[in-house]
Short mmCIF file of C-alpha atoms in Angstrom, two decimals:
data_model
loop_
_atom_site.label_atom_id
_atom_site.label_comp_id
_atom_site.label_asym_id
_atom_site.label_seq_id
_atom_site.Cartn_x
_atom_site.Cartn_y
_atom_site.Cartn_z
CA MET R 1 5.10 -54.38 46.23
CA VAL R 2 6.77 -53.73 49.87
CA ALA R 3 9.20 -51.27 49.09
CA ALA R 4 6.63 -49.52 47.02
CA LEU R 5 4.46 -49.39 50.47
CA GLU R 6 7.08 -48.54 53.16
CA ARG R 7 7.86 -45.83 50.63
CA GLY R 8 4.17 -44.31 50.98
CA LEU R 9 4.19 -44.96 55.80
CA SER R 10 7.22 -42.80 55.25
CA ALA R 11 5.97 -40.14 53.16
CA SER R 12 2.45 -40.81 55.51
CA LYS R 13 4.75 -39.72 58.44
CA SER R 14 6.41 -36.46 56.32
CA PHE R 15 3.52 -35.24 54.84
CA ASN R 16 2.23 -33.04 57.73
CA PHE R 17 6.53 -32.03 58.76
CA LYS R 18 5.88 -30.90 54.98
CA ARG R 19 3.21 -28.76 53.93
CA MET R 20 4.92 -26.18 56.22
CA PHE R 21 7.14 -25.15 53.77
CA ASP R 22 7.75 -23.01 51.24
CA SER R 23 4.40 -23.54 48.34
CA SER R 24 6.86 -21.51 45.90
CA SER R 25 9.08 -24.57 45.90
CA ILE R 26 6.23 -27.24 45.20
CA LYS R 27 4.94 -25.23 42.30
CA HIS R 28 9.04 -26.85 40.47
CA GLN R 29 8.44 -30.29 41.67
CA LYS R 30 7.92 -33.29 39.39
CA PRO R 31 4.81 -35.45 39.08
CA GLN R 32 4.23 -37.30 42.29
CA THR R 33 4.10 -41.10 42.93
CA ILE R 34 1.25 -41.56 45.26
CA VAL R 35 0.32 -44.85 46.45
CA VAL R 36 -2.97 -46.16 46.93
CA GLU R 37 -5.27 -49.12 48.61
CA LYS R 38 -8.20 -50.47 46.75
CA GLY R 39 -9.62 -53.84 48.45
CA GLY R 40 -6.45 -54.49 50.01
CA ASP R 41 -4.57 -54.24 46.90
CA SER R 42 -2.42 -51.28 46.95
CA HIS R 43 -1.28 -49.58 43.35
CA LEU R 44 1.09 -47.13 42.03
CA VAL R 45 -0.56 -43.79 40.61
CA GLU R 46 1.30 -40.51 39.04
CA SER R 47 -0.17 -37.20 39.79
CA ASN R 48 0.24 -33.45 39.17
CA THR R 49 -1.96 -31.79 41.81
CA PRO R 50 0.37 -29.95 43.98
CA LYS R 51 0.70 -31.15 48.35
CA SER R 52 -0.45 -28.13 49.13
CA GLN R 53 -3.95 -28.47 47.31
CA ASN R 54 -4.01 -32.27 47.93
CA SER R 55 -4.16 -32.66 51.43
CA ASP R 56 -5.02 -37.24 51.63
CA SER R 57 -1.65 -37.65 49.00
CA LEU R 58 1.57 -39.08 49.65
CA SER R 59 5.05 -38.78 48.39
CA SER R 60 6.99 -41.53 47.28
CA GLU R 61 10.01 -38.99 47.49
CA SER R 62 12.66 -39.24 49.87
CA PRO R 63 12.01 -36.88 53.14
CA VAL R 64 15.87 -36.32 53.05
CA GLU R 65 16.53 -36.08 49.33
CA THR R 66 13.35 -32.47 48.80
CA ILE R 67 12.89 -31.81 52.17
CA PRO R 68 14.89 -27.64 51.18
CA PRO R 69 16.09 -25.85 54.21
CA MET R 70 13.69 -25.04 57.24
CA ILE R 71 11.70 -21.05 56.09
CA SER R 72 10.76 -19.65 59.52
CA PRO R 73 7.00 -18.30 58.66
CA LEU R 74 6.82 -14.93 58.80
CA ASN R 75 9.73 -14.59 56.09
CA ARG R 76 8.08 -16.61 54.13
CA PRO R 77 8.41 -15.03 50.25
CA GLY R 78 5.16 -15.64 49.78
CA LYS R 79 3.04 -14.54 53.31
CA ARG R 80 5.41 -11.83 54.36
CA PRO R 81 3.35 -9.51 57.38
CA ASP R 82 1.92 -7.02 55.83
CA HIS R 83 4.70 -3.87 58.61
CA ARG R 84 2.16 -0.92 57.01
CA GLN R 85 -1.03 -2.72 58.27
CA GLN R 86 0.35 -4.04 61.37
CA ALA R 87 2.14 -0.33 62.44
CA ASP R 88 -2.02 0.87 61.41
CA THR R 89 -3.29 -1.61 64.30
CA GLU R 90 -0.36 -0.54 67.04
CA MET R 91 -1.65 2.75 66.44
CA LEU R 92 -5.27 2.63 66.24
CA LYS R 93 -4.33 0.19 69.19
CA ASP R 94 -2.40 3.12 70.87
CA ARG R 95 -4.83 6.07 70.02
CA PHE R 96 -7.94 4.16 71.34
CA ALA R 97 -5.88 2.47 74.83
CA LYS R 98 -5.47 6.83 75.42
CA LEU R 99 -8.79 7.44 74.96
CA LEU R 100 -10.26 5.22 77.36
CA LEU R 101 -8.04 5.77 80.17
CA GLY R 102 -8.73 9.88 79.46
CA GLU R 103 -5.93 10.56 78.72
CA ASP R 104 -4.29 9.53 82.09
CA MET R 105 -1.42 6.94 81.39
CA SER R 106 -0.86 6.41 85.27
CA GLY R 107 -4.23 4.62 84.69
CA GLY R 108 -5.09 6.64 88.39
CA GLY R 109 -8.65 7.65 87.17
CA LYS R 110 -8.17 11.22 87.29
CA GLY R 111 -8.38 11.29 83.92
CA VAL R 112 -11.16 13.48 81.60
CA SER R 113 -14.85 11.82 80.36
CA SER R 114 -14.79 10.37 77.09
CA ALA R 115 -15.96 13.19 74.88
CA LEU R 116 -13.68 15.62 75.97
CA ALA R 117 -10.52 12.26 75.45
CA LEU R 118 -12.18 12.04 72.07
CA SER R 119 -12.37 16.00 71.24
CA ASN R 120 -9.30 17.01 72.13
CA ALA R 121 -8.40 13.64 69.76
CA ILE R 122 -9.61 14.72 67.08
CA THR R 123 -7.95 19.03 68.09
CA ASN R 124 -4.52 17.25 67.91
CA LEU R 125 -4.91 15.17 64.74
CA ALA R 126 -5.89 18.82 62.65
CA ALA R 127 -3.32 20.42 64.25
CA SER R 128 -0.78 18.10 63.10
CA ILE R 129 -2.23 17.30 59.57
CA PHE R 130 -3.49 21.46 59.13
CA GLY R 131 -0.93 23.25 61.08
CA GLU R 132 1.61 23.43 58.47
CA GLN R 133 -0.63 24.61 55.89
CA THR R 134 0.83 28.21 55.11
CA LYS R 135 0.29 28.22 51.37
CA LEU R 136 -1.84 27.50 48.82
CA GLN R 137 -1.30 24.73 47.04
CA PRO R 138 -2.11 20.14 47.84
CA MET R 139 -1.78 18.48 51.17
CA PRO R 140 0.55 15.86 50.43
CA GLN R 141 -0.18 12.14 49.75
CA ASP R 142 0.68 10.44 52.81
CA ARG R 143 -0.19 13.45 55.33
CA GLN R 144 -4.27 13.81 53.31
CA ALA R 145 -3.92 9.33 53.60
CA ARG R 146 -3.40 9.60 57.71
CA TRP R 147 -5.84 12.88 57.77
CA LYS R 148 -8.66 10.54 56.12
CA LYS R 149 -7.30 6.44 58.03
CA GLU R 150 -7.37 8.36 61.30
CA ILE R 151 -10.21 11.05 61.23
CA ASP R 152 -12.29 7.47 59.89
CA TRP R 153 -10.78 5.28 63.39
CA LEU R 154 -12.03 8.45 65.49
CA LEU R 155 -15.62 8.52 63.56
CA SER R 156 -16.10 5.30 63.45
CA VAL R 157 -17.43 5.71 67.48
CA THR R 158 -20.47 7.58 66.28
CA ASP R 159 -21.61 4.29 63.98
CA HIS R 160 -22.20 2.87 67.25
CA ILE R 161 -24.33 5.91 69.08
CA VAL R 162 -27.86 4.15 67.95
CA GLU R 163 -31.30 5.38 68.94
CA PHE R 164 -34.56 2.81 68.89
CA VAL R 165 -36.66 4.10 66.27
CA PRO R 166 -40.76 1.55 65.10
CA SER R 167 -40.35 -0.17 61.82
CA GLN R 168 -42.15 -3.11 60.41
CA GLN R 169 -41.85 -6.46 59.92
CA THR R 170 -43.82 -9.16 57.82
CA SER R 171 -42.88 -13.32 58.26
CA LYS R 172 -43.53 -15.65 55.70
CA GLU R 173 -47.22 -16.32 56.63
CA GLY R 174 -47.24 -12.62 55.73
CA VAL R 175 -48.00 -10.93 59.25
CA CYS R 176 -46.96 -8.10 59.32
CA THR R 177 -45.72 -6.91 62.74
CA GLU R 178 -44.31 -3.39 63.88
CA ILE R 179 -40.79 -3.85 66.04
CA MET R 180 -38.16 -1.42 67.21
CA VAL R 181 -35.34 -1.15 65.21
CA THR R 182 -31.90 0.48 65.94
CA ARG R 183 -30.82 3.32 63.87
CA GLN R 184 -27.60 5.83 64.05
CA ARG R 185 -28.73 8.38 65.68
CA GLY R 186 -31.22 11.63 64.29
CA ASP R 187 -28.10 14.20 64.83
CA LEU R 188 -24.87 11.94 64.12
CA LEU R 189 -27.12 11.26 60.71
CA MET R 190 -27.39 14.13 59.58
CA ASN R 191 -25.19 16.23 60.19
CA ILE R 192 -21.60 13.79 59.87
CA PRO R 193 -22.29 12.91 55.80
CA ALA R 194 -22.36 16.63 55.20
CA LEU R 195 -19.51 17.23 57.84
CA ARG R 196 -17.76 15.00 55.67
CA LYS R 197 -19.04 16.34 52.53
CA LEU R 198 -17.34 19.10 53.51
CA ASP R 199 -14.09 18.26 54.75
CA ALA R 200 -13.57 16.63 50.80
CA MET R 201 -14.31 19.88 49.18
CA LEU R 202 -11.88 21.79 51.69
CA ILE R 203 -8.84 18.88 50.03
CA ASP R 204 -10.25 19.47 46.91
CA THR R 205 -9.96 22.87 46.74
CA LEU R 206 -6.49 22.61 47.63
CA ASP R 207 -5.93 19.83 45.05
CA ASN R 208 -7.14 22.58 42.64
CA PHE R 209 -4.20 25.10 42.84
CA LYS R 210 -2.07 21.48 41.55
CA GLY R 211 0.55 23.30 38.69
CA HIS R 212 -0.55 26.80 39.47
CA ASN R 213 2.11 29.32 38.60
CA GLU R 214 1.42 32.72 38.09
CA PHE R 215 2.08 32.92 42.04
CA TYR R 216 4.75 31.90 44.46
CA TYR R 217 5.64 31.94 47.60
CA VAL R 218 9.24 33.48 48.76
CA SER R 219 11.47 33.33 52.12
CA ARG R 220 10.76 36.26 54.32
CA ASP R 221 14.52 36.22 54.89
CA SER R 222 15.41 36.54 51.16
CA GLU R 223 15.84 39.63 49.22
CA GLU R 224 12.56 39.07 46.99
CA GLY R 225 11.11 38.21 49.88
CA LYS R 226 11.46 41.49 51.71
CA GLN R 227 10.98 43.27 48.55
CA ALA R 228 7.44 41.52 48.71
CA SER R 229 6.36 42.68 52.09
CA ASN R 230 3.46 44.87 52.52
CA ALA R 231 1.41 45.74 55.21
CA ARG R 232 -0.70 42.81 55.61
CA SER R 233 1.79 40.55 55.06
CA ASN R 234 3.61 42.13 57.78
CA ASP R 235 0.76 41.35 60.14
CA LYS R 236 1.36 37.18 59.96
CA TRP R 237 4.99 37.11 59.41
CA TRP R 238 4.81 33.82 60.25
CA LEU R 239 3.78 32.53 56.84
CA PRO R 240 6.01 33.29 53.33
CA PRO R 241 4.94 36.49 51.51
CA VAL R 242 3.02 36.22 48.02
CA LYS R 243 4.52 36.86 44.79
CA VAL R 244 2.15 38.16 41.82
CA PRO R 245 3.79 39.19 38.13
CA PRO R 246 4.26 42.51 37.41
CA GLY R 247 0.72 43.00 36.32
CA GLY R 248 -1.31 40.83 38.29
CA LEU R 249 -3.05 37.77 37.88
CA SER R 250 -4.35 36.82 34.74
CA GLU R 251 -7.80 37.14 33.68
CA PRO R 252 -8.57 33.23 34.67
CA ALA R 253 -6.53 32.83 37.50
CA ARG R 254 -8.16 36.12 39.18
CA ARG R 255 -11.56 34.06 38.65
CA MET R 256 -11.19 31.12 40.18
CA LEU R 257 -9.61 32.52 43.11
CA TYR R 258 -12.79 34.10 43.25
CA PHE R 259 -14.48 31.58 42.67
CA GLN R 260 -12.57 29.13 44.98
CA LYS R 261 -12.87 31.92 47.86
CA ASP R 262 -16.70 31.66 47.90
CA SER R 263 -16.68 28.20 47.43
CA VAL R 264 -14.04 28.16 50.99
CA THR R 265 -16.04 31.20 52.62
CA GLN R 266 -19.87 28.08 52.14
CA VAL R 267 -18.28 25.75 53.11
CA GLN R 268 -17.24 27.82 56.35
CA LYS R 269 -20.69 29.09 57.51
CA ALA R 270 -22.02 25.87 56.88
CA ALA R 271 -19.84 24.01 59.54
CA MET R 272 -20.09 27.43 61.65
CA ALA R 273 -23.16 27.18 61.28
CA ILE R 274 -23.45 22.74 62.37
CA ASN R 275 -21.00 24.31 65.16
CA ALA R 276 -23.02 27.08 66.35
CA GLN R 277 -26.52 24.06 66.56
CA VAL R 278 -24.62 21.98 68.03
CA LEU R 279 -23.02 24.60 71.11
CA SER R 280 -26.62 25.70 71.52
CA GLU R 281 -28.26 21.82 72.12
CA MET R 282 -25.15 21.09 74.91
CA ALA R 283 -26.04 21.73 78.69
CA ILE R 284 -24.31 24.01 80.62
CA PRO R 285 -22.49 23.73 83.64
CA GLU R 286 -23.59 24.47 86.48
CA SER R 287 -20.24 25.38 87.68
CA TYR R 288 -20.02 27.47 85.00
CA ILE R 289 -23.70 29.10 86.27
CA GLU R 290 -22.69 29.48 89.83
CA SER R 291 -19.82 31.55 88.47
CA LEU R 292 -22.44 33.93 87.14
CA PRO R 293 -24.00 37.61 88.02
CA LYS R 294 -27.16 37.69 89.30
CA ASN R 295 -28.23 40.27 87.27
CA GLY R 296 -27.68 41.08 83.82
CA ARG R 297 -26.83 44.70 84.23
CA ALA R 298 -23.98 43.31 86.52
CA SER R 299 -22.42 41.07 83.72
CA LEU R 300 -23.01 43.45 80.87
CA GLY R 301 -22.18 47.01 83.42
CA ASP R 302 -23.88 50.27 83.33
CA SER R 303 -23.37 51.71 79.60
CA ILE R 304 -23.25 48.61 77.41
CA TYR R 305 -26.75 47.75 78.96
CA LYS R 306 -28.35 50.72 79.00
CA SER R 307 -27.41 50.64 75.88
CA ILE R 308 -29.21 47.54 74.36
CA THR R 309 -32.70 48.19 76.79
CA GLU R 310 -33.02 51.56 74.71
CA GLU R 311 -35.87 51.59 73.06
CA TRP R 312 -34.52 52.15 69.62
CA PHE R 313 -30.84 49.84 69.28
CA ASP R 314 -29.34 49.57 66.26
CA PRO R 315 -26.48 46.77 66.43
CA GLU R 316 -25.15 47.46 63.78
CA GLN R 317 -24.30 51.07 65.65
CA PHE R 318 -24.09 49.41 69.09
CA LEU R 319 -20.32 47.96 68.28
CA SER R 320 -19.17 50.73 66.08
CA MET R 321 -19.74 52.85 69.61
CA LEU R 322 -16.71 50.31 71.28
CA ASP R 323 -13.72 49.37 70.97
CA MET R 324 -12.88 46.88 69.38
CA SER R 325 -8.89 46.98 68.40
CA THR R 326 -8.08 43.87 70.23
CA GLU R 327 -8.84 40.01 69.87
CA HIS R 328 -8.84 40.41 73.52
CA LYS R 329 -11.52 43.65 73.91
CA VAL R 330 -14.03 41.06 71.00
CA LEU R 331 -13.55 38.34 73.37
CA ASP R 332 -14.35 40.14 76.62
CA LEU R 333 -17.70 41.68 75.52
CA LYS R 334 -19.11 38.34 73.72
CA ASN R 335 -18.37 36.89 77.39
CA LYS R 336 -20.59 39.57 79.18
CA ILE R 337 -23.28 39.01 76.30
CA GLU R 338 -23.40 34.99 76.87
CA ALA R 339 -23.58 35.86 80.05
CA SER R 340 -26.12 37.78 79.47
CA VAL R 341 -28.37 36.18 77.74
CA VAL R 342 -27.91 32.81 79.80
CA ILE R 343 -28.76 35.00 82.85
CA TRP R 344 -32.08 36.60 81.31
CA LYS R 345 -33.09 33.21 79.76
CA ARG R 346 -32.87 31.74 83.67
CA LYS R 347 -35.09 33.98 84.91
CA LEU R 348 -37.23 34.37 82.58
CA HIS R 349 -37.97 30.09 83.83
CA VAL R 350 -37.95 31.29 87.22
CA LYS R 351 -41.32 30.65 88.95
CA ASP R 352 -40.23 32.22 92.14
CA SER R 353 -40.12 35.76 92.71
CA LYS R 354 -38.58 35.09 96.40
CA SER R 355 -35.85 33.66 94.80
CA SER R 356 -32.49 35.32 93.97
CA TRP R 357 -33.21 34.83 90.31
CA GLY R 358 -36.46 36.17 89.99
CA SER R 359 -36.61 39.65 88.69
CA ALA R 360 -38.99 43.31 88.25
CA VAL R 361 -38.30 43.70 84.55
CA SER R 362 -41.29 42.48 82.61
CA LEU R 363 -41.34 39.43 80.89
CA GLU R 364 -41.76 40.63 76.90
CA LYS R 365 -39.46 43.07 78.36
CA ARG R 366 -36.95 40.15 78.84
CA GLU R 367 -37.34 38.49 76.17
CA LEU R 368 -36.37 41.54 73.99
CA PHE R 369 -33.56 42.00 75.44
CA GLU R 370 -32.51 39.08 74.75
CA GLU R 371 -33.28 38.78 71.15
CA ARG R 372 -30.61 42.24 71.43
CA ALA R 373 -27.83 39.94 73.01
CA GLU R 374 -28.16 36.91 70.87
CA THR R 375 -27.95 39.30 67.32
CA ILE R 376 -25.04 41.07 68.78
CA LEU R 377 -23.41 37.35 69.04
CA VAL R 378 -24.31 36.72 65.67
CA LEU R 379 -22.60 39.53 64.57
CA LEU R 380 -19.45 39.41 66.63
CA LYS R 381 -19.24 35.39 64.53
CA GLN R 382 -19.73 37.42 61.66
CA LYS R 383 -17.03 40.27 61.55
CA PHE R 384 -14.64 38.09 63.58
CA PRO R 385 -14.85 34.55 62.21
CA GLY R 386 -11.14 33.82 63.71
CA LEU R 387 -12.04 34.43 66.56
CA PRO R 388 -11.85 31.99 69.75
CA GLN R 389 -14.42 29.97 71.77
CA SER R 390 -15.58 32.39 74.74
CA SER R 391 -16.04 31.50 78.84
CA LEU R 392 -19.88 29.19 77.73
CA ASP R 393 -18.10 27.29 74.80
CA ILE R 394 -15.11 25.96 76.94
CA SER R 395 -17.16 25.05 79.75
CA LYS R 396 -19.56 23.69 77.45
CA ILE R 397 -16.96 21.50 75.92
CA GLN R 398 -15.05 20.65 78.83
CA PHE R 399 -17.95 19.38 80.74
CA ASN R 400 -20.22 17.86 78.00
CA LYS R 401 -20.86 14.33 78.19
CA ASP R 402 -22.16 12.98 75.27
CA VAL R 403 -19.60 11.86 73.12
CA GLY R 404 -22.16 12.54 69.89
CA GLN R 405 -21.93 15.70 70.63
CA ALA R 406 -18.12 16.17 71.06
CA VAL R 407 -17.04 14.51 67.54
CA LEU R 408 -20.27 17.18 65.50
CA GLU R 409 -18.37 20.14 67.57
CA SER R 410 -14.66 19.49 67.54
CA TYR R 411 -14.98 17.83 63.76
CA SER R 412 -17.34 20.96 62.75
CA ARG R 413 -14.64 23.45 64.99
CA ILE R 414 -11.78 22.24 62.75
CA LEU R 415 -13.76 22.49 59.49
CA GLU R 416 -14.28 25.73 60.08
CA SER R 417 -10.68 26.68 61.11
CA LEU R 418 -9.06 25.50 58.30
CA ALA R 419 -11.76 26.93 55.81
CA TYR R 420 -10.31 30.05 56.89
CA THR R 421 -7.45 29.37 56.59
CA VAL R 422 -7.60 28.69 53.10
CA MET R 423 -9.67 32.03 52.51
CA SER R 424 -7.11 33.82 53.95
CA ARG R 425 -4.16 32.37 52.45
CA ILE R 426 -7.19 33.18 49.04
CA GLU R 427 -7.16 37.46 50.55
CA ASP R 428 -3.33 37.14 50.31
CA VAL R 429 -2.57 36.29 47.07
CA LEU R 430 -6.33 38.64 46.25
CA TYR R 431 -4.62 41.22 47.78
CA THR R 432 -1.03 40.90 46.68
CA ASP R 433 -2.44 40.90 43.37
CA SER R 434 -4.82 44.22 44.37
CA LEU R 435 -1.69 45.61 45.11
CA ALA R 436 0.39 44.78 41.52
CA LEU R 437 -2.36 46.05 39.94
CA LYS R 438 -2.85 49.04 41.16
CA GLN R 439 1.22 49.86 41.23
CA THR R 440 1.03 49.09 37.23
CA LEU R 441 -1.93 51.73 36.68
CA LEU R 442 0.19 54.17 38.68
CA VAL R 443 2.98 53.28 36.25
CA GLU R 444 0.93 53.97 33.35
CA GLU R 445 -0.95 57.38 34.76
CA THR R 446 3.19 58.61 35.09
CA SER R 447 3.47 57.99 31.78
CA ASP R 448 1.28 58.96 29.91
CA GLY R 449 1.02 62.41 32.23
CA GLY R 450 -3.16 62.06 32.63
CA ARG R 451 -5.87 59.40 31.59
CA THR R 452 -8.95 59.86 30.74
CA THR R 453 -12.41 59.36 32.61
CA GLU R 454 -12.44 55.73 31.12
CA THR R 455 -8.96 55.25 32.74
CA ASP R 456 -10.03 57.11 36.14
CA SER R 457 -12.81 55.16 36.53
CA GLU R 458 -10.61 51.31 35.97
CA SER R 459 -8.07 52.89 37.85
CA ALA R 460 -10.96 53.50 40.74
CA GLY R 461 -12.76 49.92 40.62
CA SER R 462 -9.51 47.85 40.81
CA SER R 463 -8.97 50.27 43.96
CA ASN R 464 -12.13 49.42 44.77
CA SER R 465 -11.55 45.17 44.65
CA GLY R 466 -8.16 45.84 46.79
CA GLU R 467 -9.15 47.12 49.27
CA GLU R 468 -12.65 44.31 49.56
CA THR R 469 -9.74 42.36 49.86
CA GLU R 470 -8.12 44.75 52.59
CA LYS R 471 -10.92 45.04 54.68
CA LEU R 472 -12.74 42.53 54.22
CA ASP R 473 -15.99 44.18 54.08
CA PRO R 474 -19.36 42.11 54.79
CA ARG R 475 -21.26 44.15 52.76
CA TYR R 476 -19.10 43.37 49.18
CA SER R 477 -19.57 38.99 50.29
CA LYS R 478 -21.64 37.11 51.19
CA THR R 479 -21.95 37.33 55.70
CA LEU R 480 -23.50 34.70 58.00
CA LEU R 481 -27.35 36.34 57.75
CA ASP R 482 -27.37 36.05 54.20
CA PHE R 483 -26.48 31.42 54.95
CA MET R 484 -28.70 31.34 57.15
CA GLY R 485 -31.66 33.06 55.56
CA TRP R 486 -31.50 36.56 57.62
CA SER R 487 -32.34 39.50 56.97
CA ASP R 488 -29.88 42.58 58.07
CA ASN R 489 -31.95 46.40 57.85
CA SER R 490 -29.58 47.22 59.97
CA SER R 491 -27.46 47.45 56.17
CA LYS R 492 -30.11 49.57 53.98
CA SER R 493 -30.12 53.06 55.56
CA SER R 494 -26.94 53.84 54.26
CA ASP R 495 -27.76 56.94 56.79
CA LYS R 496 -26.41 54.67 59.65
CA PRO R 497 -22.86 54.95 60.61
CA THR R 498 -22.13 50.64 59.80
CA LYS R 499 -18.17 50.61 62.07
CA SER R 500 -15.80 53.62 63.26
CA PRO R 501 -13.61 54.85 60.40
CA GLY R 502 -10.31 53.06 62.67
CA LEU R 503 -11.42 49.78 63.57
CA THR R 504 -11.25 47.38 60.98
CA PRO R 505 -11.82 44.03 62.55
CA LYS R 506 -8.93 42.01 62.10
CA LYS R 507 -9.61 38.29 61.37
CA PHE R 508 -8.19 35.49 64.20
CA SER R 509 -7.85 32.55 62.89
CA TYR R 510 -8.74 29.51 65.41
CA LEU R 511 -6.18 27.65 64.20
CA GLU R 512 -3.59 30.07 64.30
CA ASN R 513 -3.70 31.54 67.61
CA LEU R 514 -3.57 28.01 69.60
CA ASN R 515 -0.83 26.48 68.50
CA GLY R 516 -1.05 22.88 68.36
CA PHE R 517 -5.62 23.01 68.80
CA ARG R 518 -4.80 23.56 72.77
CA SER R 519 -7.45 20.84 74.17
CA PRO R 520 -10.21 23.29 75.85
CA LYS R 521 -9.60 22.80 79.34
CA ALA R 522 -5.50 23.76 78.47
CA ARG R 523 -7.06 27.12 76.77
CA GLN R 524 -8.05 28.84 80.39
#
């Protein structure tokens, strides 16, 4: 009995020490002998319960015989730390530390605002993920997982931007009391889920091109790549040329491409509408207002001002008379018109006629001029969806202090840019297909010596489909006016010119022009 008690005391001293060891070695131990004291008497009881699960049990084995070699807690076979989770935690700390410091790693307080820092973070993340999307193919799984994970981190900030709303609370006694509860802010509650849906649609669109075998990409330096070069691919020298079969794509593949193009177009228009709405709600910085001239004529110039203020005005004809052959000229026109709109809006709200912002023009005419200028801006946005941001947009983003608006603006902007990139890749394939189809029809006409009227009509139809892809004529596709539910009355009259014959607008991708989604501050 004394020996049993001594073994029990010996085991109790080593019990806490032995619990630190690997639990896997406990599973193979023999039944343990437990010393139980009851009414002053000691009894020996055998137990099959592992010591890790029975904190009150005592081992009867000698500590010297049963203690395994010391194992570090970090190196336990069954409880090794998740290195991936640890790396994600460190990355999350680093990311939000930069946001809190306002991108000023010196800690001197010279960083940007939290809204701009978060906007830049979303923009830079999209540049690193989607900047290499040069082909119509699914995103790699690692990049797709990284995008979903890190965009969730950045969007999680919006979960804590709330507003008070009235609600009803019923007590246990049945008394109904009106209280105020918090809810995510209205614009975020409506737009964040919509943008997430658009994001998922774009990724699903890319996934739909998995396993396609009717078109493929070749290196530009190869012989096959030199043969595949055309006028459209030469403008985008950094992209690999597209190759299609000699006879063109099959009808199912062509229909699938057009369906995906229409889907991406709707995504782009929805993202564009959200972005335009958010930018319109942002406050105009005082620094931008101070840089404006005192009247719209000085901002627009005499010729443009005269065209807008005439009694009869057609926006399509107005744009066709201007030189918009380069991106710089289009952007300069957009900056002038936006500045004039701001000037006219401020004059509408100025009550003091002695103020420098006052004017002798009637309010009715000023409202008419403002409406015409905004119509021109809508058409410019429609014809040149990849146009870089204007001076007003950059100024709003740079001086914006609202974190929620910054998130909505940057998220919608990158989705709009990604949608335009995917649509451009689809149009590249369709353009190459139209060239191959026309070449096949030309060979058949040459070999047969002539074609019937039916064949000529088919050739004309295929030529028109090629021109649709090449010129990107908005008459053959849904426009922003269709999406917003506006009617374009000017397009109904066929005798009025819609565009200058030699000025086919060239689309510019915001993603491709910024070379990595530079922040608004850096684009100045």
